[in-house]
C-alpha positions as YAML, in Angstrom:
chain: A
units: angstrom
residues:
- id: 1
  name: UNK
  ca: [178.42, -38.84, 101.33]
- id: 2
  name: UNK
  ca: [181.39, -39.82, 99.39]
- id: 3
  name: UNK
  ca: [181.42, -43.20, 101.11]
- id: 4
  name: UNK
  ca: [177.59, -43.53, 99.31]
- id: 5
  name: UNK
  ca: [178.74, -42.31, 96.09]
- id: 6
  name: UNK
  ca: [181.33, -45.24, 96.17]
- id: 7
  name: UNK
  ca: [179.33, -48.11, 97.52]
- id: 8
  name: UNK
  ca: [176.28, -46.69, 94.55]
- id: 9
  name: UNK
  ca: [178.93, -47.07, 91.89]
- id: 10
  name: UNK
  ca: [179.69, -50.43, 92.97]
- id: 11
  name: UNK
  ca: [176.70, -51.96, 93.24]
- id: 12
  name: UNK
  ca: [175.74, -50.44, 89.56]
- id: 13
  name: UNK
  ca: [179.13, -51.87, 88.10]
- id: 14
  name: UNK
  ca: [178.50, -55.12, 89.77]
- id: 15
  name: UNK
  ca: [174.99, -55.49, 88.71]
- id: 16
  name: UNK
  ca: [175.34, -54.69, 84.96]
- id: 17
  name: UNK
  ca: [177.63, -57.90, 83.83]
- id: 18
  name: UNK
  ca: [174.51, -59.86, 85.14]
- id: 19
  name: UNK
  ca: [171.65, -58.20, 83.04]
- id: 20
  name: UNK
  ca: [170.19, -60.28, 79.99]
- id: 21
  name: UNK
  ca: [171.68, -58.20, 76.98]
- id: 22
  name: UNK
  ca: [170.19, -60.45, 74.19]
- id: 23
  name: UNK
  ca: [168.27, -58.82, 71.31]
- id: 24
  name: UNK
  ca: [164.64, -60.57, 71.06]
- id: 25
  name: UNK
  ca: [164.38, -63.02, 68.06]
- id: 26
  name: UNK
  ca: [162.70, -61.58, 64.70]
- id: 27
  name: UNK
  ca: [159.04, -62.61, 64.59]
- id: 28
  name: UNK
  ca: [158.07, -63.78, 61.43]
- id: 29
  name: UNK
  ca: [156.69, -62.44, 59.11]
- id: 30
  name: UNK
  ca: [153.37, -64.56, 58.86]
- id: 31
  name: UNK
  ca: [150.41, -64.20, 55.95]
- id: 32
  name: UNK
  ca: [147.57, -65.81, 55.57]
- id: 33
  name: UNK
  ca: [145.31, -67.82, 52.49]
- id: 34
  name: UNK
  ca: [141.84, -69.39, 52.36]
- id: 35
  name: UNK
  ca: [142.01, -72.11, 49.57]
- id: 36
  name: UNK
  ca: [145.58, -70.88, 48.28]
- id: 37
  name: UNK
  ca: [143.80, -67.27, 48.11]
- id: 38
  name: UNK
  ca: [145.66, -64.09, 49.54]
- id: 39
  name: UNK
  ca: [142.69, -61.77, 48.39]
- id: 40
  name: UNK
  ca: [142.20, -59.28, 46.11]
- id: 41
  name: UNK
  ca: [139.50, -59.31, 43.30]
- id: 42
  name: UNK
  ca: [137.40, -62.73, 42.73]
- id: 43
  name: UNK
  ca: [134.69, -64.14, 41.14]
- id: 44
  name: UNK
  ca: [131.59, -65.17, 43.72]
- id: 45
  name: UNK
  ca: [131.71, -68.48, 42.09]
- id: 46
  name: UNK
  ca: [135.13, -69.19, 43.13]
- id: 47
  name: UNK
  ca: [134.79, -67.22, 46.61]
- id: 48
  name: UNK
  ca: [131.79, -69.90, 47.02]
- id: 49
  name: UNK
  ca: [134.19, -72.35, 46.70]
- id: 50
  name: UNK
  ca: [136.97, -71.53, 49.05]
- id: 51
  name: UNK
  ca: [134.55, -69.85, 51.64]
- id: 52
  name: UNK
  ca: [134.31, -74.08, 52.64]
- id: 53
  name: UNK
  ca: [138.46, -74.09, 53.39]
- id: 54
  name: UNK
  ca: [140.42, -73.39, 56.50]
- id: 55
  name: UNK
  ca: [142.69, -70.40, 56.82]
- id: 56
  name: UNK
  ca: [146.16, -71.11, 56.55]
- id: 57
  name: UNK
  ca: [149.05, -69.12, 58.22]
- id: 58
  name: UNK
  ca: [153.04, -69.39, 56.61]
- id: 59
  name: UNK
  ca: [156.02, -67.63, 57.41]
- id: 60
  name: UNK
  ca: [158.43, -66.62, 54.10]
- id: 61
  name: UNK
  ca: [160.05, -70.27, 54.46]
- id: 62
  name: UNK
  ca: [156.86, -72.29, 54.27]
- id: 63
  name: UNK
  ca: [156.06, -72.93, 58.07]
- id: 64
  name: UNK
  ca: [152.82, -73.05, 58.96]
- id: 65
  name: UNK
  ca: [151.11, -71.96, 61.69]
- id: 66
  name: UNK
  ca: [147.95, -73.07, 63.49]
- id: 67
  name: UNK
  ca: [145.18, -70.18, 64.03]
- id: 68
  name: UNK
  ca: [144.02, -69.29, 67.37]
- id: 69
  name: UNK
  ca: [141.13, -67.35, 66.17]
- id: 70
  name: UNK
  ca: [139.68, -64.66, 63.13]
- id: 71
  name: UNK
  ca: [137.38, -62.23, 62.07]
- id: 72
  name: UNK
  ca: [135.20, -62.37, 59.01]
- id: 73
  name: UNK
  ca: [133.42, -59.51, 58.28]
- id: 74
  name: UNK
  ca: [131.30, -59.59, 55.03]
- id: 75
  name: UNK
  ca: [130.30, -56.15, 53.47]
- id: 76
  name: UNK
  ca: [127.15, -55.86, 50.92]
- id: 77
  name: UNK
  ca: [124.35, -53.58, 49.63]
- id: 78
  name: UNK
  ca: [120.94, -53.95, 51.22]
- id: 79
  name: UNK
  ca: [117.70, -52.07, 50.17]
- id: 80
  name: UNK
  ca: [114.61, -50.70, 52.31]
- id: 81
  name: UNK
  ca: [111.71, -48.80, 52.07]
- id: 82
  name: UNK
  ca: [112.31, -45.56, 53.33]
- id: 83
  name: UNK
  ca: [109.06, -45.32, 55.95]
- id: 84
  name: UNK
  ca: [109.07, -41.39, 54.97]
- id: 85
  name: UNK
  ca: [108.66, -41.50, 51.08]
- id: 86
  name: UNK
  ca: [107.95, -45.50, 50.32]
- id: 87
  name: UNK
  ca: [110.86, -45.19, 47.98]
- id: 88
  name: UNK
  ca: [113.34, -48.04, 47.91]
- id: 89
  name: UNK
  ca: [116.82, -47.41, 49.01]
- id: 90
  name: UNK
  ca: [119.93, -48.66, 49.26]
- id: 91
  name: UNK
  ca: [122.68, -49.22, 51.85]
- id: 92
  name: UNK
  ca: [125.99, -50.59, 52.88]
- id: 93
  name: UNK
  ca: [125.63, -53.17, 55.71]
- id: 94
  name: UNK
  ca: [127.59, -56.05, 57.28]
- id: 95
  name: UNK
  ca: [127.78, -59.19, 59.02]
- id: 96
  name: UNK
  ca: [130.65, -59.70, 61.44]
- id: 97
  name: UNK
  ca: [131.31, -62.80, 63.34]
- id: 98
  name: UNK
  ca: [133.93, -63.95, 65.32]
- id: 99
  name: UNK
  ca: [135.82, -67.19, 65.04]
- id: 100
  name: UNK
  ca: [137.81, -68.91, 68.22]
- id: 101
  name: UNK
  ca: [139.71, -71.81, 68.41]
- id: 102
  name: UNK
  ca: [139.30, -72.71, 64.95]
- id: 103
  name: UNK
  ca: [140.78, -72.03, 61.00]
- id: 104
  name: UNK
  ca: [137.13, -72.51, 59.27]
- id: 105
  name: UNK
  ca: [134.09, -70.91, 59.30]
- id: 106
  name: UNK
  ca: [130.99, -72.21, 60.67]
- id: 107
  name: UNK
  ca: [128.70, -74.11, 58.63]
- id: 108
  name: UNK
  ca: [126.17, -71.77, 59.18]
- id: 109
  name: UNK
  ca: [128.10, -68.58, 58.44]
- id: 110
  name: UNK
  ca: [129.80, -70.37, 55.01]
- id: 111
  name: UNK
  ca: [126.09, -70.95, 53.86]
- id: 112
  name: UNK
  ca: [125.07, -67.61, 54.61]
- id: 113
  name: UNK
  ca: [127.61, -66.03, 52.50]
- id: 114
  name: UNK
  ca: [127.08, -68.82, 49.41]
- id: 115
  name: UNK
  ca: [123.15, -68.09, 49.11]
- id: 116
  name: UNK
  ca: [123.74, -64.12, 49.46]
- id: 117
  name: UNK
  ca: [126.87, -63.69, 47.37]
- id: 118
  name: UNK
  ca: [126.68, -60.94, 44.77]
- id: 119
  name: UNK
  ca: [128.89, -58.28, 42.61]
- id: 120
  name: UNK
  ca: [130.22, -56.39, 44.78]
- id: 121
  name: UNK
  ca: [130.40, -58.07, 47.86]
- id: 122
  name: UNK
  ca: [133.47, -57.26, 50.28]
- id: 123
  name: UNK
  ca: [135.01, -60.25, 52.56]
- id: 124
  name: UNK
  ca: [137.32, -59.45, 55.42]
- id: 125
  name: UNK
  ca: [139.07, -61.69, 57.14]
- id: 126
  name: UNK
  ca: [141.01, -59.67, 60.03]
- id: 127
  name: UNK
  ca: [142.06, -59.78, 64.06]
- id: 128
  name: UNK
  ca: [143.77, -63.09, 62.95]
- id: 129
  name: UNK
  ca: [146.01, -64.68, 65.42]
- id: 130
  name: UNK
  ca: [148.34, -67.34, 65.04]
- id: 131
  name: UNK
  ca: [150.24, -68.90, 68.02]
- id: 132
  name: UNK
  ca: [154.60, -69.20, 66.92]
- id: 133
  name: UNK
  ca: [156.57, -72.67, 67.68]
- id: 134
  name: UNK
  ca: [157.59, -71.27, 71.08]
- id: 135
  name: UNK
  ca: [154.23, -70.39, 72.28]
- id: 136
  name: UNK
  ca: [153.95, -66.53, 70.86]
- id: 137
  name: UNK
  ca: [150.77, -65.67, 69.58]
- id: 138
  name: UNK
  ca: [151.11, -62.94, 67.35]
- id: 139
  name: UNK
  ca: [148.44, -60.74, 65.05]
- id: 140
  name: UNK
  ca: [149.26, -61.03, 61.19]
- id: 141
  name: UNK
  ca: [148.01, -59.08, 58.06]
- id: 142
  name: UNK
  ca: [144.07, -59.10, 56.77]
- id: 143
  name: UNK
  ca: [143.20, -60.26, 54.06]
- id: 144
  name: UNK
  ca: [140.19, -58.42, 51.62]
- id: 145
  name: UNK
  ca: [138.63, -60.03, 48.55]
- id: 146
  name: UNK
  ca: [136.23, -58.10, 46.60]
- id: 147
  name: UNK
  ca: [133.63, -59.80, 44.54]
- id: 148
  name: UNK
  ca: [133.63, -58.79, 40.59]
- id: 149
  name: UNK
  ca: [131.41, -61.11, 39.02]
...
């Protein structure tokens, strides 16, 4: 038993020097614009402008970073006729679509949002990745604008 004890301890001591004891760079920390815009409150005149630009992802120093893919979920008020009463009402609804392989919206989906655009309107753009120098891809922030005007 002793003999087993010894040969355990040596094979442990042996086998530590050779173990990969480096710390894991820092990720970045990565945020993202559409037409130099990091969200927040905005007229739907100017959100119908930048809606046509591609998302960009930079790091603190200025590196960019190509997008792998996004979310863009737009939020707004919709109305029907309640089939109980005939009165009109109103609701919150939402688009969502999913973006892959690309920094820009589709055609279609910028267009959408342009014709419909209205006080109060919500624009998410989330579930961003970007793909890192060395291959990483990694998640960064959201990004919300709300429409004012």
């Amino acid at each position: 038993m002793k003999k087993l004890v010894y040969v355990f301890l040596f094979f442990s001591v042996t086998a530590a020097p050779g173990q990969n004891n480096k710390t894991p760079a820092a990720l970045p920390k990565v945020t993202i614009t559409i037409g130099g815009f990091k969200g927040g409150d905005i007229a739907s005149d100017i959100l119908s402008r930048i809606i046509d630009s591609s998302l960009v992802a930079r790091d603190q120093k200025g590196n960019q970073y190509p997008v792998v893919r996004f979310r863009s979920i737009y939020k707004f008020k919709s109305s029907y006729e309640d089939p109980a009463t005939g009165e009109r009402k109103t609701t919150d609804d939402m688009r969502v679509n999913d973006f892959n392989d690309t920094a820009v919206m589709s055609e279609q989906w910028r267009q959408s949002i342009k014709d419909n655009i209205i006080k109060g309107d919500q624009m998410i753009l989330d579930n961003v990745i970007v793909q890192l120098k060395n291959g990483t891809k990694i998640m960064v922030p959201a990004i919300t604008f709300k429409v004012i005007q």
